[in-house]
Every structure is written in C-alpha cells, then in structure tokens.
Tab-separated table of C-alpha atoms and ligand atoms in Angstrom:
chain	number	residue	atom	x	y	z
A	1	MET	CA	-12.902	-11.422	3.396
A	2	ILE	CA	-10.146	-12.566	1.056
A	3	VAL	CA	-7.967	-9.634	0.016
A	4	CYS	CA	-5.321	-11.536	-1.946
A	5	SER	CA	-6.432	-14.640	-3.781
A	6	CYS	CA	-2.895	-15.573	-4.874
A	7	ASN	CA	-1.736	-15.875	-1.253
A	8	VAL	CA	-5.139	-16.360	0.411
A	9	ILE	CA	-4.619	-13.365	2.671
A	10	THR	CA	-7.687	-12.112	4.511
A	11	ASP	CA	-8.513	-8.766	6.051
A	12	ARG	CA	-8.070	-10.412	9.454
A	13	ASP	CA	-4.552	-11.518	8.474
A	14	ILE	CA	-3.794	-7.930	7.518
A	15	GLU	CA	-5.221	-6.644	10.794
A	16	ARG	CA	-3.117	-9.115	12.773
A	17	ALA	CA	-0.019	-8.115	10.812
A	18	LEU	CA	-0.707	-4.422	11.454
A	19	VAL	CA	-0.950	-4.999	15.219
A	20	GLU	CA	2.342	-6.890	15.148
A	21	ILE	CA	4.044	-4.315	12.926
A	22	PHE	CA	2.860	-1.450	15.149
A	23	SER	CA	4.181	-3.236	18.212
A	24	LEU	CA	7.726	-3.092	16.810
A	25	PRO	CA	9.922	-0.433	18.440
A	26	ASP	CA	10.606	1.378	15.172
A	27	ALA	CA	7.495	0.432	13.233
A	28	PRO	CA	7.985	0.736	9.477
A	29	ILE	CA	5.261	2.104	7.194
A	30	PRO	CA	2.842	-0.754	6.527
A	31	THR	CA	2.838	-0.817	2.752
A	32	PRO	CA	1.134	-3.810	1.143
A	33	GLY	CA	4.551	-5.298	0.354
A	34	LEU	CA	5.693	-4.969	3.945
A	35	VAL	CA	2.456	-6.428	5.308
A	36	TYR	CA	2.660	-9.359	2.891
A	37	ARG	CA	6.298	-10.002	3.799
A	38	HIS	CA	5.346	-9.874	7.468
A	39	LEU	CA	2.835	-12.629	6.686
A	40	SER	CA	5.597	-14.596	4.891
A	41	HIS	CA	4.137	-13.931	1.450
A	42	ARG	CA	4.895	-11.674	-1.447
A	43	MET	CA	2.919	-10.003	-4.185
A	44	ASN	CA	2.541	-12.185	-7.250
A	45	CYS	CA	0.165	-10.665	-9.770
A	46	CYS	CA	-0.386	-7.412	-7.774
A	47	GLY	CA	-4.056	-7.479	-8.728
A	48	CYS	CA	-4.935	-7.113	-5.074
A	49	ALA	CA	-2.778	-4.025	-4.471
A	50	PRO	CA	-5.623	-1.456	-4.519
A	51	LEU	CA	-7.752	-3.613	-2.220
A	52	ALA	CA	-4.754	-4.264	0.048
A	53	VAL	CA	-4.130	-0.519	0.382
A	54	SER	CA	-7.769	0.239	1.173
A	55	THR	CA	-7.892	-2.664	3.638
A	56	ILE	CA	-4.767	-1.398	5.379
A	57	TYR	CA	-6.320	2.091	5.676
A	58	GLN	CA	-9.600	0.656	6.914
A	59	ARG	CA	-7.981	-1.696	9.437
A	60	LEU	CA	-5.741	1.097	10.741
A	61	GLU	CA	-8.862	3.126	11.461
A	62	VAL	CA	-10.564	0.224	13.232
A	63	LEU	CA	-7.472	-0.558	15.312
A	64	GLU	CA	-7.120	3.110	16.196
A	65	GLN	CA	-10.774	3.332	17.269
A	66	ARG	CA	-10.372	0.219	19.409
A	67	GLY	CA	-7.271	1.738	20.981
A	68	GLU	CA	-5.088	-1.150	19.855
A	69	ILE	CA	-2.615	1.175	18.181
A	70	CYS	CA	-1.574	4.698	19.103
A	71	ARG	CA	-3.683	7.243	17.202
A	72	PHE	CA	-0.782	9.702	16.870
A	73	ARG	CA	1.486	7.062	15.438
A	74	CYS	CA	-1.359	5.874	13.216
A	75	ALA	CA	-1.973	9.381	11.834
A	76	ASP	CA	1.732	9.782	11.076
A	77	VAL	CA	1.928	6.406	9.336
A	78	ARG	CA	-1.277	7.081	7.374
A	79	SER	CA	0.075	10.342	5.995
A	80	LYS	CA	3.377	8.707	4.993
A	81	LEU	CA	1.534	5.772	3.438
A	82	ARG	CA	-0.664	8.191	1.478
A	83	VAL	CA	2.421	9.933	0.028
A	84	ILE	CA	3.949	6.606	-1.006
A	85	MET	CA	0.731	5.381	-2.603
A	86	ASP	CA	0.175	8.686	-4.417
A	87	LYS	CA	3.681	8.459	-5.875
A	88	ALA	CA	3.069	4.861	-6.905
A	89	ALA	CA	-0.248	5.776	-8.497
A	90	THR	CA	1.272	8.552	-10.607
A	91	ALA	CA	4.495	6.718	-11.521
A	92	PRO	CA	3.027	4.846	-14.523
A	93	LEU	CA	1.528	8.099	-15.777
A	94	ARG	CA	4.897	9.813	-15.587
A	95	ASN	CA	6.569	6.897	-17.373
A	96	ALA	CA	3.871	6.834	-20.030
A	97	ALA	CA	4.168	10.577	-20.510
A	98	SER	CA	7.918	10.364	-21.020
A	99	ALA	CA	7.480	7.465	-23.448
A	100	THR	CA	4.986	9.408	-25.525
A	101	PRO	CA	6.768	11.138	-28.398
A	102	SER	CA	6.386	14.869	-28.548
A	103	PRO	CA	4.634	16.340	-31.609
A	104	SER	CA	7.907	17.925	-32.769
A	105	SER	CA	9.779	14.587	-32.651
A	106	VAL	CA	6.992	12.903	-34.632
A	107	SER	CA	6.990	15.557	-37.332
A	108	ALA	CA	10.823	15.413	-37.488
A	109	ARG	CA	10.669	11.644	-38.025
A	110	ARG	CA	7.990	12.058	-40.740
A	111	SER	CA	10.027	14.584	-42.644
A	112	THR	CA	13.195	12.437	-42.535
A	113	GLY	CA	11.643	9.049	-43.051
B	1	FES	S1	-4.140	-11.366	-5.878
B	1	FES	FE1	-2.619	-10.705	-4.498
B	1	FES	S2	-0.748	-11.051	-5.535
B	1	FES	FE2	-2.268	-11.812	-6.869
C-alpha cells in the first residue's frame, strides 16, 4: 500500500525502516519525518502525515507481535510518539486560538475606529 504518493513510500518501506531504526543502539523515536529521512526522503505536501503516523503505529504492533523488535522498547517508543503527535495535533489549535481576537479587543477596536 502506498502511504506517501509524493515519495512513493509504501507500508513495507516504513516497516523496513522501523526494523533498521530499532536496530540502532540508541534508537530515536520513529516520527514520520525521521522514518522518511531514514528512507532518504522528506515530507513535501505532508498530506500523508496522518496515514504515516497510523502506519507507523500499525507496523510497530506487527513487528512487536512477530518478535522482530523488543516489546518493552516498542511500548516506550509508542508512548513517546503518542505525546509528540498529540502536541502536533493541538499546536494549530493553540496558534489559531491565540490569533483569534478576544471579544474585548474587538469591541475596543470598534469604539476607536
Ligand atoms: S503525500 Fe507524502 S509528502 Fe506528499
């Protein structure tokens, strides 16, 4: 299955990258950006980011079940990845909220302008 159409990255490519990343002595958290860089690509349009995240989660589970990666290390990485993705998911909301004028600032502008 193609996960990223810009870079033609498949779920199998992601799985292979995860095995290689987890074989590193100090394995970093496999964010989509890290996995793509490991595959010598980078995000272009980022339209595949949600699918890349879910594929990474899914492939981690499969690799863990097959015993190809340590389940304790996998659980640790999954929890860290979840925190990062939750922060990323709420970041635009926080930015949008701060960009939204408060009712008092709007009424102040109306009365002066
Ligand atoms: S679809 Fe993956 S970067 Fe565009």
